[in-house]
Coordinates of N, CA and C in Angstrom, one line a residue:
X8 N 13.2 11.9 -3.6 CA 13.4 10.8 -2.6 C 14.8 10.7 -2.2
X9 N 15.1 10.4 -1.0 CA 16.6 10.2 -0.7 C 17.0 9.0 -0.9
X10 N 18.1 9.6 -1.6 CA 19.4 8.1 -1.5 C 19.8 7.4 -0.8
X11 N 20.5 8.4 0.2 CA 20.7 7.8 1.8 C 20.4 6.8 2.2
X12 N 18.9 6.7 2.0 CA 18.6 5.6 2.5 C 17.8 4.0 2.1
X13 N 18.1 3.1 1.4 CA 17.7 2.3 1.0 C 17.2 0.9 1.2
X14 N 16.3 0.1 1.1 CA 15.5 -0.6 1.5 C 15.6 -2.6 0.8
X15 N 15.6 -3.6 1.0 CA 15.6 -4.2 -0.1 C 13.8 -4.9 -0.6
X16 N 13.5 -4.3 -1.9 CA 12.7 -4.3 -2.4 C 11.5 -5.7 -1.6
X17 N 10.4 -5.2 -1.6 CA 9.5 -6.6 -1.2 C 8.9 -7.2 -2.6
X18 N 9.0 -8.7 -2.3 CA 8.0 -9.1 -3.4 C 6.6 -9.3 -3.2
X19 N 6.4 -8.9 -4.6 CA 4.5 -9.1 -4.2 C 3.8 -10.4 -4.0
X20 N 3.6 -10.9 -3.1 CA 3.7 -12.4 -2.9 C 2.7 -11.7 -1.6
X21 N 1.1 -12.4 -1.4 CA 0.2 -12.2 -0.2 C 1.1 -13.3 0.8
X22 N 2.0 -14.5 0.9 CA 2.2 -14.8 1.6 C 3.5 -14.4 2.5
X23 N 4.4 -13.6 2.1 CA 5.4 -12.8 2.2 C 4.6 -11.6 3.1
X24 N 3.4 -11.2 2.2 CA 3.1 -10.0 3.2 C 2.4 -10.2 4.3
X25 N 2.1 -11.2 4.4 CA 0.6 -11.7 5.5 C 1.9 -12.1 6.6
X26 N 2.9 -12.5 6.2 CA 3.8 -13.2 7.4 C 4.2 -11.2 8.2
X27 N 4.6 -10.5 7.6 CA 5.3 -9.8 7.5 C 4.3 -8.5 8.3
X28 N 2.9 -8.3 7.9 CA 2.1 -8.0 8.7 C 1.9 -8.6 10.1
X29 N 1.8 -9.8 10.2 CA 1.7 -10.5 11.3 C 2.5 -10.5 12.6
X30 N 4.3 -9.7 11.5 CA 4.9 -9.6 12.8 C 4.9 -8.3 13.1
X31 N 3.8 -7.4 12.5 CA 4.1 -5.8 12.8 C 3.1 -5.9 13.5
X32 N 2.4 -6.8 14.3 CA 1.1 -6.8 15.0 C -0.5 -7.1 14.1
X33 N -0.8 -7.6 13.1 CA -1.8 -7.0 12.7 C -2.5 -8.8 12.6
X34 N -3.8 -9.0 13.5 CA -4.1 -10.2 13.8 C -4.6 -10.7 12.4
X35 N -4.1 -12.2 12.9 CA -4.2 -13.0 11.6 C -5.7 -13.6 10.7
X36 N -6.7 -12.9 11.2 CA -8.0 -12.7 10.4 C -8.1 -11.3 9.1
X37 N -6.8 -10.5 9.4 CA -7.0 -10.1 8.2 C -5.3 -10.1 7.5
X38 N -5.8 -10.7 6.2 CA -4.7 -11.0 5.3 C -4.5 -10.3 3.9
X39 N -3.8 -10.5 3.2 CA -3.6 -9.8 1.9 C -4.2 -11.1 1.0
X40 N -4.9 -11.1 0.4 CA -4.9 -12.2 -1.3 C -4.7 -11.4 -2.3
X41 N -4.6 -12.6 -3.2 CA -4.0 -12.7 -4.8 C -5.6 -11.9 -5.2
X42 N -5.3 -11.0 -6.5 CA -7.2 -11.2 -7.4 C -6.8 -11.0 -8.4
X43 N -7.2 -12.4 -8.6 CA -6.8 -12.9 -10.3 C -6.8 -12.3 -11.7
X44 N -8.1 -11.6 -11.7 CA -8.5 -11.2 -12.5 C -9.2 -9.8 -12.0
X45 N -9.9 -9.0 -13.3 CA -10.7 -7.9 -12.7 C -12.2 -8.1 -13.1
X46 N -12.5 -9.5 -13.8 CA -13.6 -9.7 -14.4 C -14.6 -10.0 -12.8
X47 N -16.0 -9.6 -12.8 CA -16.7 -9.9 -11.8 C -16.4 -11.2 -11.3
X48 N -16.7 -12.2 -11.9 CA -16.5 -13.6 -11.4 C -15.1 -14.1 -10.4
X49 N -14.3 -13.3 -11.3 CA -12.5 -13.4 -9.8 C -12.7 -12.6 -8.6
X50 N -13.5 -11.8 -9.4 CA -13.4 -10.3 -8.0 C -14.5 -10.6 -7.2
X51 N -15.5 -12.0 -7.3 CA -16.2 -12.5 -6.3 C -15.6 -13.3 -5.7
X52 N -14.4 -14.0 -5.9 CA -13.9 -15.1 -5.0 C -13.1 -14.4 -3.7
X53 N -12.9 -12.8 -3.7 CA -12.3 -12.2 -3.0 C -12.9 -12.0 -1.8
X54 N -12.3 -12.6 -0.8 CA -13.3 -12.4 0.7 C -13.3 -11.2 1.1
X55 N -14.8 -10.9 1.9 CA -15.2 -9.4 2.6 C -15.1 -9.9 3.7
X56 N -15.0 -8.5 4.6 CA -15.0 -7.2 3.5 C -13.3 -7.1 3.1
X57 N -13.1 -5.9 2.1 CA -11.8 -5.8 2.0 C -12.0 -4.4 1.9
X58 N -10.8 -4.0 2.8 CA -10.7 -2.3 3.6 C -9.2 -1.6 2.9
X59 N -8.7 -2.6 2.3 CA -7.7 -1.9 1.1 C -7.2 -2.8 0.1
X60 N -6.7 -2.4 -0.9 CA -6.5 -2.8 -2.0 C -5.1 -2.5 -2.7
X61 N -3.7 -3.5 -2.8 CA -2.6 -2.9 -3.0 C -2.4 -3.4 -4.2
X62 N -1.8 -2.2 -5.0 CA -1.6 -2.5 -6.7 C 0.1 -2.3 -7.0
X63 N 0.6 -3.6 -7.4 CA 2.0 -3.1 -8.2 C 2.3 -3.2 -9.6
X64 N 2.5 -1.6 -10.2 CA 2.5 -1.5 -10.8 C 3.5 -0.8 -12.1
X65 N 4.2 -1.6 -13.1 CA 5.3 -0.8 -13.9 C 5.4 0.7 -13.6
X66 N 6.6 1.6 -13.2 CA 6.7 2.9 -13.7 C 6.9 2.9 -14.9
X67 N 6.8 3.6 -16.1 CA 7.1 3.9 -17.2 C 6.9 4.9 -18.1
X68 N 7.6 5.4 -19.0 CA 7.3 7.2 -19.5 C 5.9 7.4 -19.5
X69 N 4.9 6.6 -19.7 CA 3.8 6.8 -20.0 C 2.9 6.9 -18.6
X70 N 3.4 6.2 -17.5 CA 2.4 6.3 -16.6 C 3.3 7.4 -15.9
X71 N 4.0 8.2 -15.8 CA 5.0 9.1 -15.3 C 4.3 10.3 -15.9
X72 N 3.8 10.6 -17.7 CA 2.9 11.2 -17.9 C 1.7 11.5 -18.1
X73 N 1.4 10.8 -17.4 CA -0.5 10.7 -17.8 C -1.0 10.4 -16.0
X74 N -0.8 11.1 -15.1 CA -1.5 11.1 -13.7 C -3.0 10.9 -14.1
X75 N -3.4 10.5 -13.3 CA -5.2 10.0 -12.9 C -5.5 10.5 -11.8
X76 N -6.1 11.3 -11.7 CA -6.6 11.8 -10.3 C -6.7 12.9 -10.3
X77 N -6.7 13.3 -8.8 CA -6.5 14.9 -8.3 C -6.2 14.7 -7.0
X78 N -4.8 15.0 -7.0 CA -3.9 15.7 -5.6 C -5.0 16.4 -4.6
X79 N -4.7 16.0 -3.4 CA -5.7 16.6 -2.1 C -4.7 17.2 -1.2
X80 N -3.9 18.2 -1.6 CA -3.2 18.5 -1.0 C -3.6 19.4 0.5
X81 N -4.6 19.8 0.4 CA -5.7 20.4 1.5 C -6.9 19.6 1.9
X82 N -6.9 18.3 1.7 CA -7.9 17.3 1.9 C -7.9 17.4 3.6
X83 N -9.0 17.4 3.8 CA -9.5 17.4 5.4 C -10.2 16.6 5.8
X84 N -10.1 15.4 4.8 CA -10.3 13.6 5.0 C -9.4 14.1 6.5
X85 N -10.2 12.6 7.1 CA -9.1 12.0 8.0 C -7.9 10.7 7.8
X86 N -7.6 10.5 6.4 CA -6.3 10.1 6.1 C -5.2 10.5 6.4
X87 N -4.2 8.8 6.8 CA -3.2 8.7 7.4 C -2.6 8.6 6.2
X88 N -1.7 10.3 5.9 CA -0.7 9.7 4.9 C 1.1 9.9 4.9
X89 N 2.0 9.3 4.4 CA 3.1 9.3 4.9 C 4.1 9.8 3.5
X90 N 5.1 10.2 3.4 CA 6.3 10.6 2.5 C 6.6 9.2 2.3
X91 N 7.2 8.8 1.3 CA 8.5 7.6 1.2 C 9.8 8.6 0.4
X92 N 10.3 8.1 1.4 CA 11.7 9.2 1.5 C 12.7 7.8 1.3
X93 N 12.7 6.7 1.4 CA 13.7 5.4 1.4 C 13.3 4.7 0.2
X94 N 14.7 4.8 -0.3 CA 14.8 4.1 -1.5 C 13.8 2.8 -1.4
X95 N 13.3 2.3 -2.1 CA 12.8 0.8 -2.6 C 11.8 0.1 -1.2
X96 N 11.3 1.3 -0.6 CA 10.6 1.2 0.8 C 9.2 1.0 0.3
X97 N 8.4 1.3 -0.8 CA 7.2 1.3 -1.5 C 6.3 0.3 -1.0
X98 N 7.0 -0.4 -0.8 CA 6.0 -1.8 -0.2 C 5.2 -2.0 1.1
X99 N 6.9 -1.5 2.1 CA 6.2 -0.9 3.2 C 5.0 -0.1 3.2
X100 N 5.4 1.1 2.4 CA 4.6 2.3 2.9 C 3.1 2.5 2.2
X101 N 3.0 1.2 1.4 CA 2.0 1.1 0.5 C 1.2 0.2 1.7
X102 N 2.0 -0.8 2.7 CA 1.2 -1.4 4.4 C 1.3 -0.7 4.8
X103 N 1.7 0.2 5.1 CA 1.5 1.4 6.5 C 0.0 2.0 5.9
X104 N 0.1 2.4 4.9 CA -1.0 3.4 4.3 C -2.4 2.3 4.5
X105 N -2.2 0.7 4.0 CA -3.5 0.3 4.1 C -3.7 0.1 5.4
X106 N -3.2 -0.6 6.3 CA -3.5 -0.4 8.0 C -3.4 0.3 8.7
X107 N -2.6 2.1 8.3 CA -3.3 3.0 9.3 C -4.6 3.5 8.8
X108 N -5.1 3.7 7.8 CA -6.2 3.9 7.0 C -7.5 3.1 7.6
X109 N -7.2 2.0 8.8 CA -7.9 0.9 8.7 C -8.2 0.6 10.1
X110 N -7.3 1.8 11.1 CA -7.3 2.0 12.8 C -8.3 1.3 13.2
X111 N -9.8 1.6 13.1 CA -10.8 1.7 13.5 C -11.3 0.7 13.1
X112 N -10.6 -0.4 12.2 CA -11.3 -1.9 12.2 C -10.4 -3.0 12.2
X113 N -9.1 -2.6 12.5 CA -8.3 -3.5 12.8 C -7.6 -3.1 13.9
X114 N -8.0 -4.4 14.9 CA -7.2 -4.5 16.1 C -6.0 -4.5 16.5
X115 N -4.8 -3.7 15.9 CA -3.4 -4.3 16.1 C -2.9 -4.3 17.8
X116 N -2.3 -5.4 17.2 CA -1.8 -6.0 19.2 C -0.7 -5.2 19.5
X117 N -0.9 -4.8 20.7 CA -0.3 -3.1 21.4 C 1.2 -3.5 21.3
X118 N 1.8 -4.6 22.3 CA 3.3 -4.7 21.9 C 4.1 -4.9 20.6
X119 N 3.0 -5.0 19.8 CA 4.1 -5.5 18.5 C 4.4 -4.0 17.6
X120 N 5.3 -3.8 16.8 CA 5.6 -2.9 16.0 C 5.3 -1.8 15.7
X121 N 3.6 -2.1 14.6 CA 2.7 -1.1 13.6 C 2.0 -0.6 15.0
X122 N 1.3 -0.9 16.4 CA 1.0 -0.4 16.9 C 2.0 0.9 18.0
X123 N 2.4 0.6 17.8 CA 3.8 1.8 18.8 C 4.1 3.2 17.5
X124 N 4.6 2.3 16.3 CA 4.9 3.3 15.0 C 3.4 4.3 14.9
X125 N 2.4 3.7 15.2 CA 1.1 4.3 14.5 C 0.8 5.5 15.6
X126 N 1.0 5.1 16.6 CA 0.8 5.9 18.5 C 1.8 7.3 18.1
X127 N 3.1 7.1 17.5 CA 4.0 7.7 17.7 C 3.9 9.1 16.5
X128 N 3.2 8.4 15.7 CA 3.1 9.3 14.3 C 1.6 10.1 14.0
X129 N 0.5 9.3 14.5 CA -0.7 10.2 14.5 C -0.5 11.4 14.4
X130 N 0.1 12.2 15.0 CA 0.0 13.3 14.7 C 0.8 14.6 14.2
X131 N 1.6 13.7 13.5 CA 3.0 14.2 12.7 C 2.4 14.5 11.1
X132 N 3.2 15.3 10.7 CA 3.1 15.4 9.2 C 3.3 14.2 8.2
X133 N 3.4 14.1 7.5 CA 3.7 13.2 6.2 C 5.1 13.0 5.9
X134 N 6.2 14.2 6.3 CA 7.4 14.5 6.2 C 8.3 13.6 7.6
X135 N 7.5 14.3 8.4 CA 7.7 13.8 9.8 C 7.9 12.4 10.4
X136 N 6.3 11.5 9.8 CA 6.3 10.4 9.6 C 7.5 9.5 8.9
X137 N 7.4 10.3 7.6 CA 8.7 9.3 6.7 C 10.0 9.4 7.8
X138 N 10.7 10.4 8.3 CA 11.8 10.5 8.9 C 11.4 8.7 10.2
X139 N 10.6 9.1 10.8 CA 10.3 8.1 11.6 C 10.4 7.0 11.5
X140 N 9.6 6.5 10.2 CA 9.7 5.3 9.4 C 11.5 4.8 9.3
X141 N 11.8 6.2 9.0 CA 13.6 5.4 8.5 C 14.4 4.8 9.8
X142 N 13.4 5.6 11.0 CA 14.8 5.5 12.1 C 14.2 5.0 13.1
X143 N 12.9 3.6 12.6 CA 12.3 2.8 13.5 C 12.6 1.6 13.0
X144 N 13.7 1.3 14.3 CA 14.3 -0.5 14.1 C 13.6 -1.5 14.0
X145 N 12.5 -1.3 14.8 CA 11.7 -2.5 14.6 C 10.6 -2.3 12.9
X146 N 10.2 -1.7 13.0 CA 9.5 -1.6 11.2 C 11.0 -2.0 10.4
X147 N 12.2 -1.5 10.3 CA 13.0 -1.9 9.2 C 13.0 -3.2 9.4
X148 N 13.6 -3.7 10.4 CA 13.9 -5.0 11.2 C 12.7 -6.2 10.0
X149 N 11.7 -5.6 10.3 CA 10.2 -6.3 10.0 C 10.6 -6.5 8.6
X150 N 10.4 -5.2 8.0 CA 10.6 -5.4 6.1 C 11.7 -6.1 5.7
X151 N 13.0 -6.1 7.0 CA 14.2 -6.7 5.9 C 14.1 -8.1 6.4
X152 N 13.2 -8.6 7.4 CA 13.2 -10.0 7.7 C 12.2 -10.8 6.0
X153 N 11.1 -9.7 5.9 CA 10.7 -10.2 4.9 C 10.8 -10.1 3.7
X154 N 11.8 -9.1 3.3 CA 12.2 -8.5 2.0 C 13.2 -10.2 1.9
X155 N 13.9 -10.9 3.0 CA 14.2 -12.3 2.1 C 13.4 -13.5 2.1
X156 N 12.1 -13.2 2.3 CA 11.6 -14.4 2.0 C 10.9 -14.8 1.4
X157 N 10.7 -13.9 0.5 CA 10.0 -14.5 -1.4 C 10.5 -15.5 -1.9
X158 N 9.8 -15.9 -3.1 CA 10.1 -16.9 -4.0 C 11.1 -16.5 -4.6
X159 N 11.5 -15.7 -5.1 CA 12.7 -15.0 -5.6 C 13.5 -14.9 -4.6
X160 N 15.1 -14.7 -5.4 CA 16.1 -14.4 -4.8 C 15.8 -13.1 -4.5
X161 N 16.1 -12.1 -2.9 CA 15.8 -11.3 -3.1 C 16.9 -9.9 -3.6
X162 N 16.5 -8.9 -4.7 CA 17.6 -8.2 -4.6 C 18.4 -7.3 -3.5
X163 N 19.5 -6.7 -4.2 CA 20.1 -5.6 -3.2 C 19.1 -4.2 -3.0
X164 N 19.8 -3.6 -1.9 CA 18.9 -2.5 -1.7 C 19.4 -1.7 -2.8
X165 N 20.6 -1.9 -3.4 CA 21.2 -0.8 -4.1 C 20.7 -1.0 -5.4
X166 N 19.6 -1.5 -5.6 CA 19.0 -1.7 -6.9 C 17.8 -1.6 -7.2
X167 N 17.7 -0.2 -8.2 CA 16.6 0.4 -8.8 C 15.7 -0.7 -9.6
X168 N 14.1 -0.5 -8.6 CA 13.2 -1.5 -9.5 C 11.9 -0.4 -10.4
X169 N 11.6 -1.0 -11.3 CA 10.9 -0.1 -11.7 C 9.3 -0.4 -11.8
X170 N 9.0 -0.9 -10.7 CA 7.6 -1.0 -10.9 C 7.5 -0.2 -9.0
X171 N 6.0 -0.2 -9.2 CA 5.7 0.9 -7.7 C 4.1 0.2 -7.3
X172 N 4.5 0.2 -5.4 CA 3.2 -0.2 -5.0 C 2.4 1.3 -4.6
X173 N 1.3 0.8 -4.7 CA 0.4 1.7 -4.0 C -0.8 1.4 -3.1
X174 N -1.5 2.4 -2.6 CA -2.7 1.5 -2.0 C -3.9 2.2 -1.8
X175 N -4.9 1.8 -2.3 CA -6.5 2.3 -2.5 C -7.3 1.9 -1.4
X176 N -7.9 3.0 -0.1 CA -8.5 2.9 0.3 C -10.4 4.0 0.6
X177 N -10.7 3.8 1.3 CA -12.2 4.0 1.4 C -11.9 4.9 2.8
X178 N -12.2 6.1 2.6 CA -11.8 7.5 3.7 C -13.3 8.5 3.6
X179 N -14.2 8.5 4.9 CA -14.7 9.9 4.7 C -15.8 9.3 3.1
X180 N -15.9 8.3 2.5 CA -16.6 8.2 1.6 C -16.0 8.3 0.1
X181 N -15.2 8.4 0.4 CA -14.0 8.5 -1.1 C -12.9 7.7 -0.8
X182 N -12.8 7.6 -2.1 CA -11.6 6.5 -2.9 C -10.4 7.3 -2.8
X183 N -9.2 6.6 -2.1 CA -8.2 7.3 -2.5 C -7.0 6.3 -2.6
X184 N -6.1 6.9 -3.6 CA -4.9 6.3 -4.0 C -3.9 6.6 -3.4
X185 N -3.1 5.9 -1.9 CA -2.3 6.5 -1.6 C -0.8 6.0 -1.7
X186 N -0.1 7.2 -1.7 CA 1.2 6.7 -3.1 C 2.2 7.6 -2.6
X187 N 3.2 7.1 -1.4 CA 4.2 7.9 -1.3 C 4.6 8.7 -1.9
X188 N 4.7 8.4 -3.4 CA 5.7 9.7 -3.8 C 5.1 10.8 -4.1
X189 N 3.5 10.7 -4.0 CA 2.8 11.6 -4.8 C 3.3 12.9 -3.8
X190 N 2.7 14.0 -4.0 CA 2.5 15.0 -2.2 C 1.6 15.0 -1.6
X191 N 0.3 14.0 -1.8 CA -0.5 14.1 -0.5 C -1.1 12.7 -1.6
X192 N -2.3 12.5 -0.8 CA -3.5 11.2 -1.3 C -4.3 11.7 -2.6
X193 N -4.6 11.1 -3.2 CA -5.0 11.0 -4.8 C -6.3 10.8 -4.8
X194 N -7.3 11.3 -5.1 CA -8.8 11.8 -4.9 C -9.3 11.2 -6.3
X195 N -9.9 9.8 -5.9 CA -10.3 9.2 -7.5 C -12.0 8.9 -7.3
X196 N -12.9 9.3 -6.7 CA -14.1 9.5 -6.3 C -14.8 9.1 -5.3
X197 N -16.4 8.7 -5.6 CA -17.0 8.2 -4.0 C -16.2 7.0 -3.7
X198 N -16.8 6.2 -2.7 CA -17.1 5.0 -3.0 C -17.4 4.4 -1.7
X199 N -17.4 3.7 -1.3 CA -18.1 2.9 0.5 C -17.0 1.7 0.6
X200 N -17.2 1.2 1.9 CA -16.6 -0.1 2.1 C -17.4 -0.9 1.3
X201 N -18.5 -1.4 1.1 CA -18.7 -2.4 0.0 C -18.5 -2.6 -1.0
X202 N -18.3 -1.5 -1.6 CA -17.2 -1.2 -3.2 C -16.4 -0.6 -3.7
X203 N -15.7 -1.0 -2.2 CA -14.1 -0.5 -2.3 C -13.5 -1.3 -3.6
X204 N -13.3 -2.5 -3.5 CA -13.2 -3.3 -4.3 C -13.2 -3.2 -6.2
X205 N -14.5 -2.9 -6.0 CA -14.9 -2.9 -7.6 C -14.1 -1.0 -7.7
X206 N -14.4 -0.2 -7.4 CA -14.3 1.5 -7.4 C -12.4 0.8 -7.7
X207 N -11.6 0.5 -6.6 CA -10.5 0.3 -6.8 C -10.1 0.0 -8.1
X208 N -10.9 -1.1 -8.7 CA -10.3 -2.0 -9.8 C -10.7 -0.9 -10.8
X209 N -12.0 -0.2 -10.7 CA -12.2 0.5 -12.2 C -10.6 1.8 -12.4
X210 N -10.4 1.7 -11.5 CA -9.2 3.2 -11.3 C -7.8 2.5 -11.9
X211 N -7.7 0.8 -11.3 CA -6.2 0.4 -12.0 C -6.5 0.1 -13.3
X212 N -7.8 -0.1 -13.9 CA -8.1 -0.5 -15.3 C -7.3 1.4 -15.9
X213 N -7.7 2.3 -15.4 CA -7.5 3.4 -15.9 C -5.9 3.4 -15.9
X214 N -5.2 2.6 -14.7 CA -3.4 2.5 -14.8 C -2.9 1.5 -16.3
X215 N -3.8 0.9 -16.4 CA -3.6 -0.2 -17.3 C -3.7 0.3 -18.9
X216 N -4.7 1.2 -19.0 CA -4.9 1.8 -20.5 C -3.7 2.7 -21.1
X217 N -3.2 3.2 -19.5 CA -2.2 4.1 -20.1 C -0.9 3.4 -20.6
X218 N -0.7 2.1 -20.7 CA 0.4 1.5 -21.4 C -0.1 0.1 -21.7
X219 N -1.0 -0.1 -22.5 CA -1.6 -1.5 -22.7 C -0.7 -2.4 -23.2
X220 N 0.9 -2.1 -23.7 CA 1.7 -3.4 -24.0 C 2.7 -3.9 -22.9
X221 N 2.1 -3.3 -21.1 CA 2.3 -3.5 -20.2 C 2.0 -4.7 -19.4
X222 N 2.4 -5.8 -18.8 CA 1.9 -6.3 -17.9 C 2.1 -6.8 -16.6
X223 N 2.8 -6.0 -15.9 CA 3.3 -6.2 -15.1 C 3.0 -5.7 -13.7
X224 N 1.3 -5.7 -13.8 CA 0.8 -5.6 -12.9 C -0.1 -6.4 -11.9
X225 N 0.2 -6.3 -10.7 CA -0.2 -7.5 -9.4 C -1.2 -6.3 -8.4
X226 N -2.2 -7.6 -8.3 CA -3.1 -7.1 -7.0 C -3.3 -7.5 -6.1
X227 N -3.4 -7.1 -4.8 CA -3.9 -7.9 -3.7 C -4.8 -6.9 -2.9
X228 N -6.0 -7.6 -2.0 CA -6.6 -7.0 -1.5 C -6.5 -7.3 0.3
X229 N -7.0 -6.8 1.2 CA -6.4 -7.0 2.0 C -7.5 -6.7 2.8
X230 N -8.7 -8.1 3.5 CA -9.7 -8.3 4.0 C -9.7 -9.4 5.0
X231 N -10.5 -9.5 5.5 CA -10.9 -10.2 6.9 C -11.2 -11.4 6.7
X232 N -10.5 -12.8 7.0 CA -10.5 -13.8 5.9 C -11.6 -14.8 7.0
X233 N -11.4 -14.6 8.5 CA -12.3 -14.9 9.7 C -13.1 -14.5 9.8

């Protein structure tokens, strides 16, 4: 990842990111929520449909060695996937990943932000993209308007956090984990838009086992609340 360039971290807070979405264009019928739990009964209060799923979650020696998945580094899905080349940008690029993943059911309004960034990158590489990402004013503009408006004080860019977003969506009929740092999208099986949801959560239970005296992990999903 480059140093060069650094970001100030977002908090996971659905109302931080629903503001923050809204000014990158993305109409306000679909939002991010909290899911409380992974037991069926929480994961029924979650309104449908939900077309991604963002998980933050500790880095730590243990989840650094024990990958889950399989790299698609030749995947001929039609997944939008991007580099994170900027420091502490994860947050972003963990919303880029769930709303370009999501073109074809979310309407983003043409003058705002994510719709111009998305026009401009379609057809670039992953490498290409990230450069893009760093040296589009308006997306930075966006994240650093809402990188200060958490509950928390927010930190500096110059400061290493150690937990990581990612984002699980439903491509082509498979589940994928898509995760800047990785080199391509993470191939974690079938699954449909109707159980994107549940398919998601069985895969962070699988992030969860690999350090069970961990807890410092947050979910939100990110569905059509109109």
């Amino acid at each position: 990842m480059a140093e060069n360039q650094r970001w100030i971290p977002l908090e996971s807070n659905p109302d931080v990111l629903n503001k923050y979405i809204a000014k990158l264009g993305v109409p306000t019928e679909w939002q991010f929520q909290d899911i409380y739990g992974l037991d069926p009964d929480l994961l029924a209060m979650v309104s449908q449909p939900v077309v991604a799923v963002m998980l933050l979650y500790p880095i730590t020696e243990k989840s650094k060695a024990t990958p889950i998945g399989t790299f698609e580094e030749d995947s001929k899905s039609e997944t939008y996937f991007v580099k994170q080349t900027i420091g502490n940008a994860c947050g972003t690029v963990a919303i880029v990943h769930a709303l370009a993943n999501n073109k074809e059911k979310i309407q983003f309004i043409d003058e705002k932000p994510f719709a111009s960034f998305l026009k401009s990158t379609l057809d670039k590489s992953p490498e290409e993209r990230a450069t893009c990402l760093g040296t589009d004013e308006s997306m930075g503009a966006a994240h650093d308007d809402s990188a200060h408006e958490g509950q928390t004080k927010a930190p500096s860019a110059d400061e290493k956090v150690n937990t990581h977003f990612v984002a699980f969506v439903c491509k082509d009929g498979k589940l994928y984990e898509m995760n800047g740092s990785n080199p391509s999208p993470t191939f974690h099986g079938d699954t449909t838009p109707d159980t994107l949801l549940q398919d998601s959560v069985n895969v962070v239970k699988k992030f969860m086992e690999r350090d069970p005296t961990e807890l410092n992990f947050t979910l939100m999903a990110l569905s059509k609340v109109n």
